[in-house]
Tab-separated table of C-alpha atoms and ligand atoms in Angstrom:
chain	number	residue	atom	x	y	z
A	89	MET	CA	-195.082	-16.681	125.711
A	90	SER	CA	-191.455	-17.381	126.357
A	91	PHE	CA	-189.928	-20.853	126.358
A	92	ILE	CA	-187.788	-21.703	129.368
A	93	VAL	CA	-185.312	-24.540	129.807
A	94	ALA	CA	-183.940	-24.961	133.337
A	95	ILE	CA	-180.676	-26.837	133.815
A	96	ASP	CA	-179.883	-27.468	137.466
A	97	GLY	CA	-177.332	-29.561	139.286
A	98	PRO	CA	-174.127	-29.391	141.305
A	99	ALA	CA	-170.783	-28.069	140.039
A	100	GLY	CA	-168.872	-30.142	137.510
A	101	THR	CA	-171.807	-32.015	135.995
A	102	GLY	CA	-171.280	-30.396	132.600
A	103	LYS	CA	-174.085	-27.856	132.944
A	104	GLY	CA	-172.090	-25.004	131.407
A	105	THR	CA	-170.890	-26.892	128.343
A	106	VAL	CA	-174.219	-28.592	127.713
A	107	THR	CA	-176.123	-25.337	128.146
A	108	GLU	CA	-173.873	-23.513	125.697
A	109	ILE	CA	-174.368	-26.152	122.990
A	110	LEU	CA	-178.129	-26.333	123.539
A	111	ALA	CA	-178.449	-22.538	123.491
A	112	LYS	CA	-176.913	-22.440	120.017
A	113	LYS	CA	-178.829	-25.464	118.771
A	114	PHE	CA	-182.241	-24.162	119.827
A	115	ASN	CA	-181.520	-20.461	119.533
A	116	LEU	CA	-182.066	-19.794	123.239
A	117	LEU	CA	-180.574	-17.029	125.324
A	118	ASN	CA	-177.991	-18.598	127.627
A	119	ILE	CA	-178.103	-17.267	131.180
A	120	ASP	CA	-175.536	-18.629	133.631
A	121	THR	CA	-177.047	-17.746	137.000
A	122	GLY	CA	-173.952	-18.903	138.893
A	123	ALA	CA	-172.109	-16.056	137.166
A	124	THR	CA	-174.427	-13.529	138.833
A	125	TYR	CA	-173.498	-14.848	142.302
A	126	ARG	CA	-169.852	-14.871	141.262
A	127	CYS	CA	-170.112	-11.203	140.276
A	128	VAL	CA	-171.448	-10.248	143.710
A	129	THR	CA	-168.622	-12.271	145.292
A	130	LEU	CA	-165.983	-10.598	143.106
A	131	GLU	CA	-167.332	-7.163	143.934
A	132	MET	CA	-167.222	-8.005	147.656
A	133	LEU	CA	-163.599	-9.117	147.302
A	134	ASN	CA	-162.767	-5.976	145.295
A	135	LYS	CA	-164.232	-3.800	148.028
A	136	GLY	CA	-162.867	-5.881	150.881
A	137	ILE	CA	-166.383	-6.625	152.208
A	138	LYS	CA	-166.594	-9.611	154.544
A	139	LEU	CA	-169.396	-12.204	154.601
A	140	GLU	CA	-170.742	-10.975	157.930
A	141	GLU	CA	-170.908	-7.287	156.863
A	142	LEU	CA	-174.536	-7.448	155.809
A	143	ASP	CA	-175.127	-3.696	155.655
A	144	LYS	CA	-172.229	-3.202	153.277
A	145	ILE	CA	-173.459	-6.129	151.162
A	146	LYS	CA	-176.919	-4.554	150.987
A	147	ASP	CA	-175.378	-1.244	149.839
A	148	LEU	CA	-173.366	-3.081	147.224
A	149	LEU	CA	-176.524	-4.780	145.953
A	150	GLU	CA	-178.176	-1.386	145.503
A	151	THR	CA	-175.646	-0.254	142.934
A	152	ILE	CA	-174.212	-3.410	141.380
A	153	GLN	CA	-174.639	-3.714	137.611
A	154	ILE	CA	-174.438	-7.220	136.156
A	155	ASP	CA	-174.864	-7.979	132.464
A	156	ILE	CA	-174.584	-11.185	130.504
A	157	LYS	CA	-173.975	-10.731	126.803
A	158	ILE	CA	-173.407	-13.170	123.994
A	159	GLU	CA	-170.646	-12.092	121.616
A	160	LYS	CA	-169.570	-14.279	118.713
A	161	GLY	CA	-171.429	-17.176	120.332
A	162	LYS	CA	-169.511	-16.798	123.597
A	163	GLN	CA	-171.054	-15.733	126.871
A	164	LEU	CA	-169.394	-12.679	128.403
A	165	VAL	CA	-170.092	-11.455	131.930
A	166	PHE	CA	-169.855	-7.763	132.800
A	167	LEU	CA	-169.626	-6.327	136.300
A	168	ASN	CA	-170.260	-2.586	136.443
A	169	GLY	CA	-169.275	-2.366	132.782
A	170	GLU	CA	-166.048	-4.382	133.089
A	171	ASP	CA	-165.634	-7.752	131.363
A	172	VAL	CA	-165.084	-10.165	134.271
A	173	THR	CA	-165.744	-13.421	132.408
A	174	GLU	CA	-162.387	-14.886	133.531
A	175	LYS	CA	-162.011	-13.123	136.878
A	176	ILE	CA	-165.203	-14.568	138.350
A	177	ARG	CA	-163.766	-18.101	137.946
A	178	SER	CA	-160.767	-17.379	140.193
A	179	LYS	CA	-159.898	-19.538	143.181
A	180	GLU	CA	-160.729	-16.701	145.603
A	181	VAL	CA	-164.211	-16.275	144.177
A	182	SER	CA	-164.885	-20.038	144.012
A	183	GLU	CA	-163.908	-20.397	147.666
A	184	ILE	CA	-166.661	-18.200	149.068
A	185	VAL	CA	-169.264	-17.878	146.300
A	186	SER	CA	-171.518	-20.559	147.767
A	187	GLN	CA	-171.616	-18.751	151.119
A	188	VAL	CA	-172.310	-15.443	149.377
A	189	SER	CA	-175.144	-17.064	147.452
A	190	SER	CA	-176.646	-18.251	150.764
A	191	ILE	CA	-177.230	-14.685	151.944
A	192	LYS	CA	-180.968	-14.112	151.633
A	193	GLU	CA	-180.671	-10.526	150.401
A	194	VAL	CA	-178.195	-11.582	147.696
A	195	ARG	CA	-180.461	-14.401	146.545
A	196	LEU	CA	-183.580	-12.268	146.345
A	197	LYS	CA	-181.773	-9.610	144.351
A	198	MET	CA	-180.130	-12.113	141.981
A	199	VAL	CA	-183.328	-14.108	141.423
A	200	SER	CA	-185.163	-10.923	140.514
A	201	LEU	CA	-182.325	-9.969	138.152
A	202	GLN	CA	-182.347	-13.436	136.556
A	203	ARG	CA	-186.111	-13.269	136.003
A	204	LYS	CA	-185.736	-9.842	134.447
A	205	MET	CA	-182.966	-11.085	132.132
A	206	ALA	CA	-185.333	-13.792	130.886
A	207	GLU	CA	-188.410	-11.590	130.512
A	208	GLY	CA	-190.237	-12.250	127.241
A	209	LYS	CA	-187.342	-14.293	125.846
A	210	ASP	CA	-186.711	-17.921	125.030
A	211	VAL	CA	-183.979	-18.892	127.450
A	212	ILE	CA	-181.878	-21.715	128.757
A	213	MET	CA	-180.894	-21.002	132.327
A	214	GLU	CA	-178.265	-22.854	134.227
A	215	GLY	CA	-178.001	-22.925	138.025
A	216	ARG	CA	-179.084	-24.688	141.190
A	217	ASP	CA	-182.645	-23.524	141.823
A	218	ILE	CA	-183.978	-22.619	138.383
A	219	GLY	CA	-186.575	-25.385	138.121
A	220	THR	CA	-187.504	-25.216	141.797
A	221	TYR	CA	-187.474	-21.512	142.571
A	222	VAL	CA	-186.562	-19.066	139.810
A	223	PHE	CA	-188.877	-20.610	137.194
A	224	PRO	CA	-190.977	-23.322	138.851
A	225	THR	CA	-193.151	-23.488	135.727
A	226	ALA	CA	-190.235	-23.837	133.283
A	227	ASP	CA	-191.165	-25.776	130.144
A	228	VAL	CA	-188.237	-28.174	130.452
A	229	LYS	CA	-186.468	-29.038	133.702
A	230	ILE	CA	-183.244	-30.991	133.697
A	231	TYR	CA	-181.208	-32.012	136.721
A	232	LEU	CA	-177.680	-33.067	135.875
A	233	ASP	CA	-175.764	-35.145	138.383
A	234	ALA	CA	-172.445	-37.053	138.496
A	235	ASP	CA	-170.109	-38.720	141.004
A	236	LEU	CA	-168.140	-36.297	143.144
A	237	GLU	CA	-164.695	-37.553	142.003
A	238	GLU	CA	-165.667	-37.349	138.342
A	239	ARG	CA	-166.954	-33.796	138.801
A	240	ALA	CA	-163.768	-32.753	140.600
A	241	LYS	CA	-161.653	-34.290	137.821
A	242	ARG	CA	-163.578	-32.336	135.185
A	243	ARG	CA	-163.362	-29.047	137.063
A	244	PHE	CA	-159.620	-29.584	137.704
A	245	THR	CA	-158.971	-30.079	133.961
A	246	GLN	CA	-161.194	-27.095	133.102
A	247	ASN	CA	-159.297	-24.897	135.600
A	248	ARG	CA	-155.926	-25.937	134.176
A	249	GLU	CA	-157.065	-25.004	130.671
A	250	LYS	CA	-158.117	-21.599	131.978
A	251	GLY	CA	-154.843	-21.136	133.862
A	252	ILE	CA	-156.490	-21.335	137.292
A	253	ASN	CA	-154.019	-22.748	139.766
A	254	MET	CA	-155.809	-25.203	142.089
A	255	SER	CA	-154.688	-28.732	142.985
A	256	TYR	CA	-157.049	-31.679	142.421
A	257	ILE	CA	-157.534	-32.053	146.196
A	258	GLU	CA	-158.340	-28.355	146.528
A	259	VAL	CA	-160.910	-28.618	143.745
A	260	LEU	CA	-162.430	-31.760	145.281
A	261	GLU	CA	-162.687	-30.185	148.726
A	262	ASN	CA	-164.119	-26.974	147.255
A	263	ILE	CA	-166.818	-28.815	145.324
A	264	LYS	CA	-167.660	-30.974	148.356
A	265	ARG	CA	-168.042	-27.933	150.576
A	266	ARG	CA	-170.098	-26.101	147.959
A	267	ASP	CA	-172.359	-29.134	147.466
A	268	GLU	CA	-173.120	-29.275	151.171
A	269	ASN	CA	-173.699	-25.560	151.391
A	270	ASP	CA	-175.798	-25.407	148.211
A	271	LYS	CA	-178.025	-28.257	149.381
A	272	SER	CA	-178.660	-26.789	152.826
A	273	LYS	CA	-179.548	-23.239	151.785
A	274	GLU	CA	-182.584	-21.738	153.434
A	275	LEU	CA	-183.722	-20.203	150.161
A	276	GLY	CA	-183.193	-21.770	146.740
A	277	ALA	CA	-181.443	-24.913	147.978
A	278	LEU	CA	-180.071	-27.316	145.392
A	279	LYS	CA	-182.629	-30.094	144.993
A	280	VAL	CA	-184.295	-32.043	142.238
A	281	ALA	CA	-187.569	-30.504	141.061
A	282	LYS	CA	-190.460	-32.983	141.225
A	283	ASP	CA	-191.033	-32.786	137.497
A	284	ALA	CA	-187.389	-32.690	136.396
A	285	ASP	CA	-185.652	-35.230	134.170
A	286	VAL	CA	-182.560	-36.425	136.022
A	287	ILE	CA	-179.512	-37.315	133.934
A	288	ASP	CA	-176.424	-38.879	135.490
A	289	THR	CA	-173.477	-37.681	133.422
A	290	THR	CA	-170.750	-39.682	135.212
A	291	SER	CA	-170.077	-42.096	132.396
A	292	ILE	CA	-171.701	-40.535	129.360
A	293	SER	CA	-170.255	-38.033	126.941
A	294	ILE	CA	-171.329	-34.417	126.554
A	295	ARG	CA	-172.718	-35.309	123.140
A	296	GLU	CA	-174.944	-38.002	124.670
A	297	VAL	CA	-176.201	-35.607	127.347
A	298	VAL	CA	-176.931	-32.970	124.688
A	299	ASN	CA	-178.782	-35.516	122.556
A	300	GLU	CA	-180.884	-36.675	125.477
A	301	ILE	CA	-181.867	-33.133	126.457
A	302	SER	CA	-182.439	-32.183	122.804
A	303	GLU	CA	-185.023	-34.953	122.505
A	304	ILE	CA	-186.786	-33.672	125.639
A	305	ILE	CA	-186.809	-30.098	124.291
A	306	LYS	CA	-188.067	-31.188	120.871
A	307	LYS	CA	-190.852	-33.256	122.429
A	308	LYS	CA	-191.870	-30.342	124.628
A	309	LYS	CA	-191.985	-27.984	121.648
A	310	ILE	CA	-194.240	-30.416	119.779
A	311	ASP	CA	-196.449	-30.740	122.881
A	312	ILE	CA	-196.774	-26.962	123.185
A	313	LYS	CA	-197.765	-26.673	119.526
A	314	LEU	CA	-200.329	-29.433	119.958
A	315	GLN	CA	-201.669	-27.885	123.161
A	316	LYS	CA	-202.223	-24.609	121.342
A	317	LYS	CA	-204.170	-26.461	118.679
A	318	ILE	CA	-206.174	-28.424	121.245
A	319	TYR	CA	-207.157	-25.385	123.231
A	320	LYS	CA	-208.085	-23.189	120.327
A	321	PRO	CA	-211.852	-23.572	119.920
A	322	ARG	CA	-212.972	-23.922	116.322
A	323	LYS	CA	-215.444	-21.322	115.125
A	324	GLU	CA	-218.993	-22.431	114.445
A	325	ASN	CA	-220.129	-22.038	110.849
A	326	ALA	CA	-222.579	-23.567	108.405
A	327	TRP	CA	-220.037	-26.063	107.054
A	328	LYS	CA	-219.064	-27.252	110.552
A	329	LYS	CA	-222.755	-27.647	111.413
A	330	PHE	CA	-223.349	-29.642	108.250
A	331	VAL	CA	-220.368	-31.942	108.817
A	332	ARG	CA	-221.367	-32.437	112.472
A	333	LYS	CA	-224.889	-33.415	111.477
A	334	ALA	CA	-223.630	-35.850	108.833
A	335	ILE	CA	-221.062	-37.448	111.135
A	336	LYS	CA	-223.609	-37.629	113.940
A	337	THR	CA	-226.036	-39.523	111.686
A	338	ILE	CA	-223.352	-41.963	110.535
A	339	LEU	CA	-221.946	-42.586	114.034
A	340	ALA	CA	-225.407	-42.913	115.583
A	341	GLY	CA	-226.209	-45.529	112.908
A	342	LEU	CA	-223.037	-47.454	113.676
A	343	TYR	CA	-223.739	-47.198	117.389
A	344	LYS	CA	-227.204	-48.674	116.902
A	345	ILE	CA	-225.772	-51.535	114.858
A	346	SER	CA	-223.252	-52.262	117.615
A	347	PHE	CA	-225.551	-51.917	120.647
A	348	ARG	CA	-229.247	-52.027	121.407
A	349	VAL	CA	-229.666	-48.554	122.831
A	350	LYS	CA	-232.577	-47.984	125.232
A	351	ILE	CA	-233.186	-44.372	126.116
A	352	THR	CA	-235.656	-43.140	128.719
A	353	GLY	CA	-236.418	-39.543	129.634
A	354	GLN	CA	-235.202	-36.565	127.665
A	355	VAL	CA	-233.456	-33.222	127.665
A	356	PRO	CA	-235.585	-30.039	127.432
A	357	SER	CA	-235.530	-28.663	123.900
A	358	GLU	CA	-233.963	-25.384	124.953
A	359	GLY	CA	-232.077	-23.651	127.743
A	360	ALA	CA	-228.789	-24.260	129.523
A	361	TYR	CA	-228.391	-27.482	131.509
A	362	ILE	CA	-225.516	-29.514	132.828
A	363	ILE	CA	-225.843	-33.160	131.905
A	364	CYS	CA	-224.154	-35.264	134.584
A	365	SER	CA	-223.698	-38.936	133.921
A	366	ASN	CA	-221.907	-41.887	135.443
A	367	HIS	CA	-218.904	-43.021	133.396
A	368	ILE	CA	-218.429	-46.724	132.819
A	369	ASN	CA	-217.029	-46.977	129.319
A	370	TYR	CA	-215.291	-44.844	126.681
A	371	LEU	CA	-218.435	-45.132	124.594
A	372	ASP	CA	-220.966	-43.804	127.107
A	373	ALA	CA	-220.355	-40.113	126.303
A	374	ALA	CA	-221.041	-40.967	122.664
A	375	ALA	CA	-224.499	-42.310	123.602
A	376	ILE	CA	-225.327	-38.936	125.155
A	377	VAL	CA	-223.874	-36.856	122.329
A	378	LEU	CA	-225.151	-38.905	119.380
A	379	PHE	CA	-228.718	-39.493	120.549
A	380	ASN	CA	-229.431	-35.935	121.607
A	381	LYS	CA	-231.223	-33.578	119.284
A	382	ARG	CA	-229.197	-30.742	120.777
A	383	LYS	CA	-225.429	-30.393	120.782
A	384	VAL	CA	-223.837	-31.519	124.046
A	385	ASN	CA	-220.506	-29.809	124.757
A	386	PHE	CA	-218.725	-32.543	126.697
A	387	VAL	CA	-215.830	-31.930	129.021
A	388	ALA	CA	-213.102	-34.403	128.013
A	389	LYS	CA	-209.676	-35.112	129.401
A	390	GLU	CA	-206.951	-33.404	127.425
A	391	ASP	CA	-205.143	-36.682	126.583
A	392	LEU	CA	-207.992	-37.759	124.321
A	393	PHE	CA	-207.171	-34.873	122.009
A	394	TYR	CA	-203.730	-36.320	121.349
A	395	HIS	CA	-205.422	-38.947	119.213
A	396	ARG	CA	-205.814	-37.627	115.672
A	397	ILE	CA	-209.412	-38.803	115.101
A	398	LEU	CA	-210.602	-37.881	118.584
A	399	PHE	CA	-208.953	-34.478	118.165
A	400	TRP	CA	-211.005	-33.899	115.032
A	401	LEU	CA	-214.232	-35.247	116.551
A	402	GLY	CA	-213.632	-33.296	119.755
A	403	HIS	CA	-213.426	-30.026	117.847
A	404	LEU	CA	-216.364	-30.928	115.625
A	405	PHE	CA	-218.590	-31.531	118.647
A	406	ASP	CA	-217.068	-28.653	120.637
A	407	ALA	CA	-215.746	-30.890	123.410
A	408	ILE	CA	-213.920	-28.937	126.101
A	409	PRO	CA	-210.424	-30.239	126.877
A	410	ILE	CA	-209.516	-30.247	130.536
A	411	LYS	CA	-206.277	-30.846	132.405
A	412	ARG	CA	-207.191	-33.329	135.097
A	413	ASP	CA	-204.248	-32.986	137.448
A	414	MET	CA	-204.762	-29.301	138.197
A	415	GLN	CA	-207.430	-26.644	138.460
A	416	ASP	CA	-208.014	-25.809	134.838
A	417	ILE	CA	-209.332	-22.256	134.932
A	418	ASP	CA	-209.501	-21.919	131.130
A	419	ALA	CA	-211.635	-25.046	130.817
A	420	MET	CA	-213.890	-23.762	133.586
A	421	LYS	CA	-214.326	-20.446	131.744
A	422	ARG	CA	-215.275	-22.260	128.546
A	423	CYS	CA	-217.844	-24.330	130.435
A	424	LEU	CA	-219.390	-21.228	131.962
A	425	LYS	CA	-219.552	-19.654	128.520
A	426	VAL	CA	-221.416	-22.665	127.136
A	427	LEU	CA	-224.006	-22.285	129.905
A	428	LYS	CA	-224.219	-18.547	129.388
A	429	ASN	CA	-224.998	-19.210	125.721
A	430	GLY	CA	-227.951	-21.386	126.771
A	431	GLU	CA	-226.304	-24.620	125.599
A	432	LEU	CA	-225.840	-28.097	127.075
A	433	LEU	CA	-222.718	-28.988	128.987
A	434	GLY	CA	-221.805	-32.650	129.562
A	435	ILE	CA	-219.729	-33.689	132.560
A	436	PHE	CA	-218.771	-36.934	134.242
A	437	PRO	CA	-218.612	-35.938	137.918
A	438	GLU	CA	-216.734	-39.169	138.670
A	439	GLY	CA	-213.819	-37.544	136.832
A	440	THR	CA	-212.657	-40.872	135.509
A	441	ARG	CA	-214.117	-44.173	134.338
A	442	LYS	CA	-215.751	-46.256	137.079
A	443	GLY	CA	-214.815	-43.669	139.696
A	444	MET	CA	-217.673	-44.811	141.945
A	445	GLU	CA	-216.569	-48.429	141.759
A	446	LYS	CA	-213.050	-47.325	142.668
A	447	ASN	CA	-214.507	-45.476	145.662
A	448	MET	CA	-213.239	-42.140	144.397
A	449	LYS	CA	-214.775	-38.907	145.603
A	450	ALA	CA	-216.957	-37.283	142.957
A	451	LYS	CA	-215.735	-33.916	141.661
A	452	ASN	CA	-217.569	-30.741	142.611
A	453	GLY	CA	-217.073	-28.930	139.279
A	454	ALA	CA	-220.591	-29.600	137.955
A	455	ALA	CA	-222.246	-28.499	141.214
A	456	PHE	CA	-220.058	-25.402	141.332
A	457	MET	CA	-220.980	-24.371	137.796
A	458	ALA	CA	-224.659	-25.159	138.289
A	459	ILE	CA	-224.784	-22.889	141.352
A	460	ARG	CA	-222.626	-20.212	139.776
A	461	SER	CA	-224.624	-20.111	136.508
A	462	ASN	CA	-227.933	-20.837	138.151
A	463	VAL	CA	-228.715	-23.743	135.849
A	464	LYS	CA	-230.234	-27.129	136.580
A	465	VAL	CA	-228.443	-30.458	136.411
A	466	ILE	CA	-229.871	-33.312	134.386
A	467	PRO	CA	-228.752	-36.605	135.946
A	468	VAL	CA	-228.138	-39.563	133.645
A	469	GLY	CA	-227.654	-43.190	134.608
A	470	ILE	CA	-225.977	-45.354	131.983
A	471	HIS	CA	-225.516	-49.059	132.288
A	472	GLY	CA	-224.645	-52.004	130.140
A	473	THR	CA	-221.663	-54.232	129.421
A	474	PHE	CA	-220.839	-52.529	126.106
A	475	LYS	CA	-220.251	-55.954	124.594
A	476	PRO	CA	-221.235	-56.083	120.889
A	477	PHE	CA	-225.011	-56.185	120.388
A	478	SER	CA	-225.710	-55.920	124.121
A	479	LYS	CA	-228.215	-53.462	125.593
A	480	VAL	CA	-227.031	-50.019	126.625
A	481	TYR	CA	-229.445	-48.161	128.912
A	482	VAL	CA	-229.340	-44.368	128.952
A	483	ASN	CA	-231.765	-43.036	131.542
A	484	TYR	CA	-232.326	-39.300	131.829
A	485	GLY	CA	-233.758	-38.025	135.118
A	486	GLU	CA	-235.690	-34.905	136.027
A	487	PRO	CA	-233.604	-31.688	136.166
A	488	ILE	CA	-232.206	-31.082	139.652
A	489	ASP	CA	-232.217	-27.605	141.118
A	490	VAL	CA	-229.099	-27.144	143.263
A	491	SER	CA	-229.606	-23.414	143.841
A	492	LYS	CA	-230.538	-24.043	147.483
A	493	TYR	CA	-226.909	-24.991	148.149
A	494	SER	CA	-224.291	-22.353	148.794
A	495	LYS	CA	-220.771	-22.448	147.343
A	496	GLU	CA	-219.672	-23.799	150.727
A	497	GLN	CA	-222.007	-26.775	150.320
A	498	LEU	CA	-220.641	-28.164	147.080
A	499	ASP	CA	-220.123	-31.625	148.585
A	500	GLU	CA	-223.800	-31.818	149.527
A	501	ALA	CA	-224.910	-30.581	146.089
A	502	THR	CA	-222.652	-33.133	144.390
A	503	GLU	CA	-224.006	-35.883	146.621
A	504	THR	CA	-227.582	-34.998	145.608
A	505	ILE	CA	-226.615	-35.235	141.931
A	506	MET	CA	-224.713	-38.497	142.414
A	507	ASN	CA	-227.599	-40.110	144.321
A	508	GLN	CA	-229.923	-39.429	141.402
A	509	ILE	CA	-227.384	-40.787	138.918
A	510	VAL	CA	-227.005	-43.986	140.938
A	511	MET	CA	-230.778	-44.467	141.064
A	512	LEU	CA	-231.025	-43.998	137.313
A	513	THR	CA	-228.331	-46.605	136.626
A	514	LYS	CA	-230.640	-49.197	138.151
A	515	LYS	CA	-233.530	-48.463	135.834
A	516	GLU	CA	-233.901	-50.930	132.959
A	517	ASP	CA	-237.041	-49.954	131.105
B	617	LIG	O1	-172.500	-22.733	138.699
B	617	LIG	P1	-171.337	-22.029	139.510
B	617	LIG	O2	-170.352	-22.986	140.032
B	617	LIG	O3	-170.743	-20.929	138.750
B	617	LIG	O4	-172.091	-21.379	140.755
B	617	LIG	C1	-171.408	-20.648	141.726
B	617	LIG	C2	-172.123	-20.735	143.050
B	617	LIG	O5	-173.313	-19.993	142.980
B	617	LIG	C3	-172.515	-22.141	143.478
B	617	LIG	O6	-171.695	-22.606	144.532
B	617	LIG	C4	-173.885	-22.038	143.982
B	617	LIG	C5	-174.356	-20.671	143.639
B	617	LIG	N1	-175.528	-20.715	142.783
B	617	LIG	C6	-176.745	-20.707	143.395
B	617	LIG	O7	-176.830	-20.722	144.607
B	617	LIG	N2	-177.877	-20.675	142.640
B	617	LIG	C7	-177.813	-20.686	141.305
B	617	LIG	N3	-178.938	-20.651	140.595
B	617	LIG	C8	-176.572	-20.720	140.666
B	617	LIG	C9	-175.425	-20.757	141.443
């Protein structure tokens, strides 16, 4: 899997410089997407094609060859085999590049080229729409911003160093026009991605910007490593079974010292079932797992696995990590596999603690899997204050058959399960 860093923002925010440094620091392929639009613009100027000559532009797009290469740490841009690294920064190109990049056909072609350039590689991509359109699932998304005057000042100095002859006012007007145009594009408009980190570079140095982004990249890399570990199920073996049994005995003992556990009803000694319980405390899942003769594979929110001990316990008891803010297909597959293997699956349909109290709609996942796998649901009502030495009631109900519901009636099936759970929470002996 490739690692993608998206750096978006308007002209003059330091994107180019920052991207170049980060590319070297993290060994990422640096792709300047603006350069691809500049190449199309240069080729149009070379061939005398005007903005409104769409047919000619389409023809040009058919044959244009754009390459970005890194030589001696420097990014070089090639247009049809010619090194145009300097030429694409000219005043003439800068004047109309934003309009060229607004042409739908140009955008589609360039976006597809940019995606191809990044295929299977670890990249840092700089542009306007990388985090929102080109790679909406990029691992890191940064949006750099800065005051207009500051950006114009920077670009003016940069141009002078490169020998590009534009006055400060010309640069300012050009950036202003491009900003407006870039933000109002029909496709791939410049905007902040919802999940981007925004950094205002007006009064901070390049080094500070690089440091800030470096921290974000490092944290993401650690997260990815951890995620891999979390989602890799541990194989079952005799040693794991032995450790699980020992830990279960110790924890069950501690649990009984801490609370007076009252259990009614039971789980059939074999066969696949989904155990659905209300969720009132962090310790209620433990009451189900520890006082069950059989192993209960509980679905647990991914965040719990970030805790070292819970990570270890989660893997020992084959808990299934789930991402709560999205449809987690992988977690769903693991749940279905548990049922297929004739095991017990534990789920809190409330999705979160005290979901019912908070008036939240119960989740349909358990009902969906019960119907799909044709297994029964065992409702459980837990109640208690979970204060030290208080009573904790764990009431198992009769298995519920939800097979009469279709996949279109998940709400009704869930309601049936929840009604039973609620009834069982009221039972005290
Ligand atoms: O980053 P730059 O100034 O070289 O970009 C040149 C133009 O290309 C800019 O005005 C907007 C456009 N562009 C775009 O529309 N989408 C991108 N991903 C990158 C640049």
